[in-house]
Coordinates of C-alpha atoms and ligand atoms in Angstrom, one line a residue:
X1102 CA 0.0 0.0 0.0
X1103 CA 1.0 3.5 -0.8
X1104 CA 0.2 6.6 1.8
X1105 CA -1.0 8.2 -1.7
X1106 CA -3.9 6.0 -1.6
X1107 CA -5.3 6.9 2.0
X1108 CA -6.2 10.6 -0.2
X1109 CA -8.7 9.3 -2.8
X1110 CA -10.8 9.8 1.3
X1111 CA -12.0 13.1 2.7
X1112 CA -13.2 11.9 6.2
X1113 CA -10.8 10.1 7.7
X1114 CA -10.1 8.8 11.5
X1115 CA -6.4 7.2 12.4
X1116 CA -6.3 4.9 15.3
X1117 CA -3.8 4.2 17.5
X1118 CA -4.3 1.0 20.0
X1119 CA -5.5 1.0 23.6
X1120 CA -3.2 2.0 25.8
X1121 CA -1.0 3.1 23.9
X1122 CA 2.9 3.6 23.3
X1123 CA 5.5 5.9 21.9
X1124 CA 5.2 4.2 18.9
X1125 CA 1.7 4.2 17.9
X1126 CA 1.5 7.9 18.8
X1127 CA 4.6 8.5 16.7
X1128 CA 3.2 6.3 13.9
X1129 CA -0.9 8.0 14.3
X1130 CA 0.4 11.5 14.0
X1131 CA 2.8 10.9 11.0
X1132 CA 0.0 9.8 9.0
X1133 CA -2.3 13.0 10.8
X1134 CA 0.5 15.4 9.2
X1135 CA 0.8 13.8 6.0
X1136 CA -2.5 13.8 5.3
X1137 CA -2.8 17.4 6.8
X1138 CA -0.1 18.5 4.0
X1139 CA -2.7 16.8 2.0
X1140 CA -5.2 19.3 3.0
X1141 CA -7.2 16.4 5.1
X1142 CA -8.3 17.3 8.6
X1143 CA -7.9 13.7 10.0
X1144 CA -9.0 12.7 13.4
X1145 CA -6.1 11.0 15.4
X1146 CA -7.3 9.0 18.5
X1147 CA -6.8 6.2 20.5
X1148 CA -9.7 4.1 23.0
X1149 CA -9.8 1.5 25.4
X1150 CA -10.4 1.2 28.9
X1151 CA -8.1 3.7 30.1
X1152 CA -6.5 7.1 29.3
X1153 CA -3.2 7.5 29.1
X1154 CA -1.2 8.1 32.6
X1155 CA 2.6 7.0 32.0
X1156 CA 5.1 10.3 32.1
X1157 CA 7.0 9.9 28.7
X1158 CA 3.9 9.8 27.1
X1159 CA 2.7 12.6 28.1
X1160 CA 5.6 14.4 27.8
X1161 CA 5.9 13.1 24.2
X1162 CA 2.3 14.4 23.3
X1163 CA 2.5 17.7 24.7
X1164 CA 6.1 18.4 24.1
X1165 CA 5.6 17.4 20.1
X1166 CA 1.9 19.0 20.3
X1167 CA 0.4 15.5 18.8
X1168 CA -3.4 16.0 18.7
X1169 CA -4.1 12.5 19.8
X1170 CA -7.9 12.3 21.4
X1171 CA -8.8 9.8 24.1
X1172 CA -12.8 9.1 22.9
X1173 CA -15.0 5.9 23.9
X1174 CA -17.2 6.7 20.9
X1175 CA -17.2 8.1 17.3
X1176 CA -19.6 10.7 16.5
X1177 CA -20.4 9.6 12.8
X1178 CA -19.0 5.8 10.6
X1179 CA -15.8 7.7 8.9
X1180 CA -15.3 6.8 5.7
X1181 CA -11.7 5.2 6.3
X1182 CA -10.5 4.2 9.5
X1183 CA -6.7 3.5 9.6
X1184 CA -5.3 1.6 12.3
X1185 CA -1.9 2.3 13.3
X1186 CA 0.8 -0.2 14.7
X1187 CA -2.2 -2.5 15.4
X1188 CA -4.6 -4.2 13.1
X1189 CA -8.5 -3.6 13.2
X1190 CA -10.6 -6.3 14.4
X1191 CA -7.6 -7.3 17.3
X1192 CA -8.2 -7.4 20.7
X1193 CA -5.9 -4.5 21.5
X1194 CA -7.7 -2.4 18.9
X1195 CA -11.1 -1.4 20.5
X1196 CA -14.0 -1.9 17.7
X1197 CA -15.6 1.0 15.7
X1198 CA -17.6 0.4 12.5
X1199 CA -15.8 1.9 9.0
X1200 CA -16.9 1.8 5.4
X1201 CA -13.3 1.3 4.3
X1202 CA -10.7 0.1 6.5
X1203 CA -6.7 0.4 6.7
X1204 CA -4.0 -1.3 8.6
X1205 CA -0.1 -0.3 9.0
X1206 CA 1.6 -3.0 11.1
X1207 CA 4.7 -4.8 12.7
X1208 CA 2.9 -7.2 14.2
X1209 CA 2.3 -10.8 13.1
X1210 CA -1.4 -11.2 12.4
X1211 CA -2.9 -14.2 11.3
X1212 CA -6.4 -12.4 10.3
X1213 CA -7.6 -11.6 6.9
X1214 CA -6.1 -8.2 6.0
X1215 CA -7.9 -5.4 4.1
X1216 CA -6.8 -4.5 0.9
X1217 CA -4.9 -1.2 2.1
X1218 CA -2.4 -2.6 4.3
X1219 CA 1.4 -2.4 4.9
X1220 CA 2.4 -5.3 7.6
X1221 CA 6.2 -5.9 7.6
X1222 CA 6.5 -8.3 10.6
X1223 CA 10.5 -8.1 10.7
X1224 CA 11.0 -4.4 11.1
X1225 CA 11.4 -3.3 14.6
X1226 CA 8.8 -0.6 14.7
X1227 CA 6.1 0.6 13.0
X1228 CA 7.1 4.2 12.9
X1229 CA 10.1 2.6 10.5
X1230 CA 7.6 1.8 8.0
X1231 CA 5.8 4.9 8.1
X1232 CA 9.3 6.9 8.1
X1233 CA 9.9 4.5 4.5
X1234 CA 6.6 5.2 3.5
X1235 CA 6.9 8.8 3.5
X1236 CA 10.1 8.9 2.0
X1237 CA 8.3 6.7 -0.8
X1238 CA 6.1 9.8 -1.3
X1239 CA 8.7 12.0 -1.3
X1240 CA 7.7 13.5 1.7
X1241 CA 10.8 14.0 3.8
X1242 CA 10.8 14.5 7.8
X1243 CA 13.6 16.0 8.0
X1244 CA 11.9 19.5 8.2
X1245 CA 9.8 18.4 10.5
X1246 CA 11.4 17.9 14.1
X1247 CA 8.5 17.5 16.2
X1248 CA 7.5 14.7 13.6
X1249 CA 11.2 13.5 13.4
X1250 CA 11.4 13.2 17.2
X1251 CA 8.5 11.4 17.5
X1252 CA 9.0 8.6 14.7
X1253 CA 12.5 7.9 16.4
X1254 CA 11.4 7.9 19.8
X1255 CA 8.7 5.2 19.0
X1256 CA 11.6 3.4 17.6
X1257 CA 13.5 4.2 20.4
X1258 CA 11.0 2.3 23.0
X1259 CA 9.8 -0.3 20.5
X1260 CA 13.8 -1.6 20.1
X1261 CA 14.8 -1.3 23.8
X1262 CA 16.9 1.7 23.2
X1263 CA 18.0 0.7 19.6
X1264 CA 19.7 -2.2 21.1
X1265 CA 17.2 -5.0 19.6
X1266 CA 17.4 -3.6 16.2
X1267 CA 17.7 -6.2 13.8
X1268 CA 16.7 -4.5 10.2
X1269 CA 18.4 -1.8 8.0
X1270 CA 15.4 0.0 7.8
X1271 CA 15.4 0.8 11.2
X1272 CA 19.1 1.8 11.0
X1273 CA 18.2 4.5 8.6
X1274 CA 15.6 5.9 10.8
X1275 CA 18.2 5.9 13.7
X1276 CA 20.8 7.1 12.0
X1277 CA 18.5 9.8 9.9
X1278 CA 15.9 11.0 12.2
X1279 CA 16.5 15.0 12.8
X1280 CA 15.3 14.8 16.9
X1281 CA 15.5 17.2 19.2
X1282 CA 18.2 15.4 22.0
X1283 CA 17.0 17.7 24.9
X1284 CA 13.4 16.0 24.8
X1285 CA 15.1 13.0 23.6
X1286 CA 16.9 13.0 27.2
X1287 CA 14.0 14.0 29.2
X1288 CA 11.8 11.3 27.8
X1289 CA 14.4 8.3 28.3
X1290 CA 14.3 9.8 32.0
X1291 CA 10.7 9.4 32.5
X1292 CA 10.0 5.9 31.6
X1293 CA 9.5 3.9 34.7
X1294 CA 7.4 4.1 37.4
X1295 CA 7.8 3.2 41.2
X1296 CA 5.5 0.6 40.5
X1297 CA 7.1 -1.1 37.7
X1298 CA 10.5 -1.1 39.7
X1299 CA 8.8 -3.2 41.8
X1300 CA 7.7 -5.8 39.3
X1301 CA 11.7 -5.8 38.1
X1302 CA 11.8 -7.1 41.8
X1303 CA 9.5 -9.3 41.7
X1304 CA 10.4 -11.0 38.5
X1305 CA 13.9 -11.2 39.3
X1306 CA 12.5 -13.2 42.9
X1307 CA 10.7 -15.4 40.5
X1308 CA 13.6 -16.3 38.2
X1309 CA 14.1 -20.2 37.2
X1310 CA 17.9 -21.2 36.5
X1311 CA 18.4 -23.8 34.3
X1312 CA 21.8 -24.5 35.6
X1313 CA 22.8 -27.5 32.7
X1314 CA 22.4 -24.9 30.2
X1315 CA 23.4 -21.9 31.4
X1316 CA 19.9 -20.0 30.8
X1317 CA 17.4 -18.1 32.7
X1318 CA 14.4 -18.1 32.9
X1319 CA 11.9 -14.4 34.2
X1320 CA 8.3 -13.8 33.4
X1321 CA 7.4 -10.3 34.8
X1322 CA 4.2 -9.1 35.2
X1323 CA 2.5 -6.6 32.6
X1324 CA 4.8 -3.7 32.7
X1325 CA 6.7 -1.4 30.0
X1326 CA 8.6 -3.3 27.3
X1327 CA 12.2 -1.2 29.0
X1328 CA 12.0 -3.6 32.1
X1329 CA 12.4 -6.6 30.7
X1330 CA 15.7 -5.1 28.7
X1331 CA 16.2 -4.1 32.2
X1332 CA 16.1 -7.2 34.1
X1333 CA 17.6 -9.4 31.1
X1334 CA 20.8 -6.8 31.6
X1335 CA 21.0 -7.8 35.0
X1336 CA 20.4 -11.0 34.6
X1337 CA 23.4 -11.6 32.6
X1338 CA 26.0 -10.4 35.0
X1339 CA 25.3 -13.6 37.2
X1340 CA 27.5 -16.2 37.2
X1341 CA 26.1 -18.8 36.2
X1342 CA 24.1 -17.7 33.5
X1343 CA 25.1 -17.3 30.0
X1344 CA 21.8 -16.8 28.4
X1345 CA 18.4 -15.4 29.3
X1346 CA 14.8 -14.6 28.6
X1347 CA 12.9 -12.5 30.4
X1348 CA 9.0 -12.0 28.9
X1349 CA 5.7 -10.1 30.0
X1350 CA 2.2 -10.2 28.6
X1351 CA 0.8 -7.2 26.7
X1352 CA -1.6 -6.2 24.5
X1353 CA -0.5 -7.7 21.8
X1354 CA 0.6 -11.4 23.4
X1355 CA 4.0 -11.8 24.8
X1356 CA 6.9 -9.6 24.4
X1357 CA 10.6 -11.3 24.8
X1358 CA 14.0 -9.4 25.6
X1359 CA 17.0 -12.1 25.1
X1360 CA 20.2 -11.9 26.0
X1361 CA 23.5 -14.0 25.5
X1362 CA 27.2 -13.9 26.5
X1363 CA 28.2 -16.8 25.0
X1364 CA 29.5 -17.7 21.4
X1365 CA 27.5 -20.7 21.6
X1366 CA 24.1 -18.8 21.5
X1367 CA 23.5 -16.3 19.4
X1368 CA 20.5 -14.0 20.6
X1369 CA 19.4 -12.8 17.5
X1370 CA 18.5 -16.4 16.2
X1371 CA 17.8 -17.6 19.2
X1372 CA 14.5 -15.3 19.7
X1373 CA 13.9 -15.9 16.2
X1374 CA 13.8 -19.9 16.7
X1375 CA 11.7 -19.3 19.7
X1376 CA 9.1 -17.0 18.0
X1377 CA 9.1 -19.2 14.7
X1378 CA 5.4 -19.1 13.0
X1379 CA 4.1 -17.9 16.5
X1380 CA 5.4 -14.5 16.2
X1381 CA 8.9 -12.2 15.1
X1382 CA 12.0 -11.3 16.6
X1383 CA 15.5 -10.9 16.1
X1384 CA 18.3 -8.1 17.0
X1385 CA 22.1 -8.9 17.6
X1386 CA 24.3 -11.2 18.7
X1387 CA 24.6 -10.3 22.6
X1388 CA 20.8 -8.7 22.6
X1389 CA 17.7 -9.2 20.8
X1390 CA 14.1 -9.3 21.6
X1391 CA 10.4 -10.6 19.9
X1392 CA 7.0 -10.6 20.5
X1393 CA 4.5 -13.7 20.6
X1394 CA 1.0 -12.7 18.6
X1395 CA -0.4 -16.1 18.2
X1396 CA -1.4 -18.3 21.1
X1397 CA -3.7 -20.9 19.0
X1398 CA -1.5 -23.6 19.8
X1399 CA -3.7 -24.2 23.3
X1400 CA -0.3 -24.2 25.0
X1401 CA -0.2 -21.4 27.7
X1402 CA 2.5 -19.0 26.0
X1403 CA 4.6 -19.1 29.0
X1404 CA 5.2 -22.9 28.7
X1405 CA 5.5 -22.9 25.1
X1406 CA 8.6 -20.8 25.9
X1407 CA 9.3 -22.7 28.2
X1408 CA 9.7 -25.8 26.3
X1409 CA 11.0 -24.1 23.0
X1410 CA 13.8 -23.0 24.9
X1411 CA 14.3 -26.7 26.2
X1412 CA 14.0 -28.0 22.3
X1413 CA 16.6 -25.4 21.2
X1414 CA 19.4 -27.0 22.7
X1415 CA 18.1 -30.4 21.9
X1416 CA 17.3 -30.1 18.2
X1417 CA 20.5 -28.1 17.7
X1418 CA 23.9 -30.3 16.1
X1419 CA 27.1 -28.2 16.2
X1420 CA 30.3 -28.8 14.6
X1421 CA 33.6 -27.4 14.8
X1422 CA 35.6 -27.6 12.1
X1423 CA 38.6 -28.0 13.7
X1424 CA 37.2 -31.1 15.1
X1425 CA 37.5 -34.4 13.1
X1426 CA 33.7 -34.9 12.1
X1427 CA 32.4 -38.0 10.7
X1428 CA 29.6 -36.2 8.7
X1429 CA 27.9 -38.8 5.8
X1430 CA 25.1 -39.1 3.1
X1431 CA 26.9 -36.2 1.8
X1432 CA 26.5 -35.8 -2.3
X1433 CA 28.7 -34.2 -4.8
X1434 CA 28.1 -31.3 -6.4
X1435 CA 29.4 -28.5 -9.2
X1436 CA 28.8 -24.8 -8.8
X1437 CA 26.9 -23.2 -11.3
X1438 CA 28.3 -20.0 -13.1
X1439 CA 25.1 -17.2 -12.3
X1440 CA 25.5 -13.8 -12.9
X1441 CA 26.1 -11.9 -9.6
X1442 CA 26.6 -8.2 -9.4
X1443 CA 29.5 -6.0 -8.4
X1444 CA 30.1 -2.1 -8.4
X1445 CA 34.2 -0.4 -8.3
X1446 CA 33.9 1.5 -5.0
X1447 CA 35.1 5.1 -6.9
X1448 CA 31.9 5.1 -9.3
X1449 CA 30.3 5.6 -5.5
X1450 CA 32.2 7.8 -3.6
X1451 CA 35.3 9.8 -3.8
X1452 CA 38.7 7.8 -2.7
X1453 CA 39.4 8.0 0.5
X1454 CA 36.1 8.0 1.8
X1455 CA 34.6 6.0 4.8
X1456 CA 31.8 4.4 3.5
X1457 CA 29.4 1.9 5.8
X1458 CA 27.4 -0.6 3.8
X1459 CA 23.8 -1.1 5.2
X1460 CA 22.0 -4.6 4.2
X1461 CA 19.7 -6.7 5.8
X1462 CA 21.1 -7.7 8.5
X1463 CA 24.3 -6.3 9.3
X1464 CA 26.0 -2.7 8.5
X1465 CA 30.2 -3.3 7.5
X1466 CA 32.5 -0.3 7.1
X1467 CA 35.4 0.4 4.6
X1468 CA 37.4 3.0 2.8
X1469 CA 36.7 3.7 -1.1
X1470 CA 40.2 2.8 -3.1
X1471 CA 40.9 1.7 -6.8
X1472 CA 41.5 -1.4 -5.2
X1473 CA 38.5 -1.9 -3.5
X1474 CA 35.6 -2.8 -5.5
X1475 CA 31.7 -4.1 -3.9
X1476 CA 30.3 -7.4 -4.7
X1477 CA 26.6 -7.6 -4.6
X1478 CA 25.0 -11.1 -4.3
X1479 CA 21.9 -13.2 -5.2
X1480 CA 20.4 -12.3 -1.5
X1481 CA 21.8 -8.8 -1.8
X1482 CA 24.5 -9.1 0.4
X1483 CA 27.3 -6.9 -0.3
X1484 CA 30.8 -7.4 0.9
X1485 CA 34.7 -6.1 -0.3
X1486 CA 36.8 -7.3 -2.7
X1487 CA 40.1 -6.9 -4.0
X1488 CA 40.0 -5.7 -7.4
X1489 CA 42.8 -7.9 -8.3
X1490 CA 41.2 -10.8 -7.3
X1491 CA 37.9 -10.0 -8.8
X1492 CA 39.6 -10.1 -12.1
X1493 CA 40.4 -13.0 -11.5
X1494 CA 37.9 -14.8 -10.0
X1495 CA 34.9 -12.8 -12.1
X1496 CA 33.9 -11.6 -15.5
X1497 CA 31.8 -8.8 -16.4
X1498 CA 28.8 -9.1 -18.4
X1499 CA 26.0 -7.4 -20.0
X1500 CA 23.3 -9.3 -18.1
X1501 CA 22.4 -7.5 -14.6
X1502 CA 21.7 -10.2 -11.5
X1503 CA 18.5 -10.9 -10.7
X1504 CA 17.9 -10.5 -6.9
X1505 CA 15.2 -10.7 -4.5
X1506 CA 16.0 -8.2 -2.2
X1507 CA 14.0 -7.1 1.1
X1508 CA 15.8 -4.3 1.5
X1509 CA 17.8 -3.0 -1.2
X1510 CA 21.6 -2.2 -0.3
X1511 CA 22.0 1.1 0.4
X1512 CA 25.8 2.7 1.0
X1513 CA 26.2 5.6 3.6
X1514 CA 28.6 7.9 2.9
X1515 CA 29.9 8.5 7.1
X1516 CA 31.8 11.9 6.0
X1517 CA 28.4 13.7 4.6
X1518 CA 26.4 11.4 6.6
X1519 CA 24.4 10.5 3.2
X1520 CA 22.6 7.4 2.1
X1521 CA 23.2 6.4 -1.5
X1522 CA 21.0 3.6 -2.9
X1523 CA 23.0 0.8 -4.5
X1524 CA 20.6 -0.4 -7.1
X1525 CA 21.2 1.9 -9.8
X1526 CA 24.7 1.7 -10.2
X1527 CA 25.2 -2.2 -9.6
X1528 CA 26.6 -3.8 -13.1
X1529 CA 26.8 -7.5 -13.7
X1530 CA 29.2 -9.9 -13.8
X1531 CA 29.7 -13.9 -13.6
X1532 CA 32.2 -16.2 -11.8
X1533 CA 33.3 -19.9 -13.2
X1534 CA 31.6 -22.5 -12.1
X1535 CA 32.4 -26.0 -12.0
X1536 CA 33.6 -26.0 -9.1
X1537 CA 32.8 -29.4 -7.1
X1538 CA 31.6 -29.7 -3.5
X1539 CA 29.8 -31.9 -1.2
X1540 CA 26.8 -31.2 0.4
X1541 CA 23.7 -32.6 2.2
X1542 CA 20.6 -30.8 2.8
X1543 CA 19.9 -30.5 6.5
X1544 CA 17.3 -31.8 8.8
X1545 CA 17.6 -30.7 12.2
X1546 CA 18.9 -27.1 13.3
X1547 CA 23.1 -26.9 12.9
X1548 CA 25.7 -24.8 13.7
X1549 CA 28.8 -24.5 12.2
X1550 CA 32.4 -23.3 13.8
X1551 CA 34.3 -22.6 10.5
X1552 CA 37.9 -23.1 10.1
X1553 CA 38.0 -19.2 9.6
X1554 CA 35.9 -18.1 12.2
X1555 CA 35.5 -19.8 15.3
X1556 CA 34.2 -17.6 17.5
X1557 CA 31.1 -17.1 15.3
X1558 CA 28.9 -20.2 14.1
X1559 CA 27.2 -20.5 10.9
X1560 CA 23.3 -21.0 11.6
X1561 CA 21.3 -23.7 9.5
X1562 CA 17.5 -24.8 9.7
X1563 CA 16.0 -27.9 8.2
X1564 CA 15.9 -26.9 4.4
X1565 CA 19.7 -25.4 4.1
X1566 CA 22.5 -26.9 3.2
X1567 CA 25.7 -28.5 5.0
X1568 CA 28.4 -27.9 2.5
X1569 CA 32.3 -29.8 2.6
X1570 CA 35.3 -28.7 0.5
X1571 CA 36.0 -31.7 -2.0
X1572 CA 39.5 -31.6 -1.2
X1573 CA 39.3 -30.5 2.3
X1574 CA 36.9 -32.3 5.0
X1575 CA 37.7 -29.9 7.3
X1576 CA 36.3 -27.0 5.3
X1577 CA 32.9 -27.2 6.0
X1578 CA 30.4 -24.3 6.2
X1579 CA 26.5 -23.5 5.9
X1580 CA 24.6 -22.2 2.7
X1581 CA 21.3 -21.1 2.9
X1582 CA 18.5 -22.8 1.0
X1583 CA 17.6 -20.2 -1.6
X1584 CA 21.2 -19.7 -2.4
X1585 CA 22.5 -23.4 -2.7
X1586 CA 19.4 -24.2 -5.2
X1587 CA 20.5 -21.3 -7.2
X1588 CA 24.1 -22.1 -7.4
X1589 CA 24.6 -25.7 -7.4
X1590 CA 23.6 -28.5 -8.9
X1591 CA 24.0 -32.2 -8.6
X1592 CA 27.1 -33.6 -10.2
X1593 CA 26.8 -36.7 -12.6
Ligands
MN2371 MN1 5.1 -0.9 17.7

């Protein structure tokens, strides 16, 4: 869906969900002033069985004037109700009848969806997507500071201050936002209550160590999202624990904070195995976090996490390649030559330059060079080479790759502090194939210890490959599904 589209209405209403946070607000009055520049008078309001009381938010909707309106009824059916950060027809959504109905979400939602909708499940909040939604329009924020400071401050308290973020998109709306920092400050001050500092209390009384594994166990009672970063951050410092997930209940489902000191677990993909098809999550290595949305299974959520975190380390196999593993059924098979892209690094920027790549999941930094060009591949990963060794390994060729990409790789130019899309300027180019391996698709989860890496693993589900060197059995590594079905095939 494009924000163009909400227009074709006069008489609109945006919703944000009951009781609601930073980032609904942020996200309710980014679509109020767009559609104000529009010329629309929108009404921006929230229901429920309570009016806001929590400090930051009040702050933030005074502070930032948002005209956000506490009601219990509408006065007249509008002709499009959107719903912001929530989906109509949820529980956390209270009910009002709409001829035409709209939905801009982050949450999983298992529900039929109306035609307008924009639900991106994996981006940490939903003022991310509106912030690349205006910028689809053309409509940039950066002139706006009271709209700027509230789109980053809902990402701010939807990410755990930024330290759960898992997508480049909400990089760029970190890294871009024009905020004002003073209300910035006072607003990370004013988050907790007495009250909820007793909950951290009682949670952390209520801890279960699972002392064979090294994790622990909190389920707090209904509080702000910031406490369980809190009390997962504590929780890490003890001894005995490497690992730890602390969750509360919310109006959504559950929310998750995960944290991990230990190369064995990585955070990120350990939320995201707990959540899988029940939810979202992810973040980084040492801290990540997730939310639970669907609770059909019949299993009480806290015991489903309970027992997913029990099956992770059971359903896990993990290698190190150093180690002698006996690994069989393994096939042969030869590399295909496919046409991946690439880009010199001085048709970008200026040598010299510091440039940060941003893609999916992780941001790497470098400096532009004649020697340094960018290789772009099928996923849309982008990583350095040499260009001697591009020459030698790579051809160029007319064709351009063709590449799925979620989020296409942007550069970011760290001197200007400018983000230059990558899309445009990528040419194409193919390496020989023929190269023979051994590989065996995977059934259980796996992580690898490469030879040239060992204090990160290499994460596989069921579906991805385990892949061996043919001339080296202690060369083994991980390739993702998609990319092993597009780049290999069986050998004769
Ligand atoms: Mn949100």
């Amino acid at each position: 869906m494009k924000l163009s589209e909400l227009t074709a209405y006069k008489d609109i209403a945006v919703q944000c969900h009951n009781f609601p946070d930073a980032d609904t607000i942020a996200c309710g009055y980014a679509v109020y002033k767009y559609l104000l520049f529009h010329g629309i008078n929108a009404k921006l309001f929230y229901s429920g069985p309570k009016k806001i009381t929590k400090a930051n938010m009040l702050i933030m909707i005074k502070e930032l004037d948002i005209p956000v309106e506490y009601i219990t009824e509408l006065d007249h059916t509008p002709e499009l109700l959107v719903t912001v950060d929530c989906t109509y027809g949820e529980s956390n959504v209270q009910h009002f009848d709409a001829k035409n109905i709209a939905v801009i979400d982050h949450h999983i939602c298992k529900r039929e969806m109306p035609p307008m909708n924009e639900v991106r499940s994996n981006y940490g909040s939903c003022s991310t997507i509106i912030y690349k939604m205006l910028l689809d329009e053309g409509f940039d924020i950066a002139g706006d500071i009271k709209l700027s400071t509230a789109l980053y401050y809902g990402l701010y308290t939807d990410t755990n201050s930024f330290s759960e973020i898992s997508h480049a998109a909400d990089k760029d709306l970190r890294d871009f936002a024009k905020f004002d920092p003073s209300l910035i400050t006072i607003l990370k001050n004013s988050v907790l209550s007495c009250e909820e500092m007793g909950i951290a209390a009682e949670a952390l009384n209520g801890c279960v160590y699972l002392n064979d594994i090294g994790t622990a166990i909190v389920e707090a009672k209904p509080c702000d999202p910031n406490i369980l970063g809190f009390i997962s951050d504590l929780l890490l410092q003890v001894d005995t624990v490497s690992d730890c997930v602390v969750f509360c209940r919310t109006g959504f489902g559950y929310k998750l904070s995960v944290r991990s000191c230990t190369n064995q677990i990585n955070a990120s993909e350990f939320v995201k195995y707990i959540t899988e098809n029940i939810g979202n999550g992810g973040g980084h290595a040492d801290k990540a976090g997730g939310m639970i949305t669907d609770s059909s299974s019949g299993i009480p959520v806290p015991e489903l996490i309970r027992q997913k975190i029990i099956s992770y380390f059971e359903d896990t196999d993990i290698y190190h390649a150093a180690d002698d593993n006996h690994i069989t059924g393994m096939s042969p098979y030869i590399k295909l030559s496919v046409t991946i892209g690439y880009i010199p690094s001085l048709e970008i920027v200026p040598e010299g330059t510091e440039i940060l790549i941003r893609m999916l999941e992780a941001d790497t930094t470098l400096r532009a060079s004649s020697d340094t060009y960018l290789m772009v591949g099928i996923s849309g990963e982008v990583y350095p080479i040499n260009k001697n060794v591009f020459e030698q390994k790579y051809v160029p060729c007319d064709e351009l790759p063709d590449m799925d990409q979620e989020y296409p790789p942007a550069v970011i130019d760290s001197i200007n502090n400018i983000r230059i899309p990558l899309a445009d300027r990528i040419k194409g180019c193919t390496a020989a194939g023929g190269a023979k391996i051994l590989a065996k698709q995977l059934t259980r989860y796996t992580k690898v210890f490469t030879l040239w890496d060992p204090e990160h693993y290499l994460y596989g589900r069921p579906g991805d490959y385990l892949a061996m060197s043919a001339n080296d059995s202690k060369d083994i590594y991980i390739v993702r599904r998609n990319i092993f079905e597009k780049t290999y095939m069986p050998a004769e």
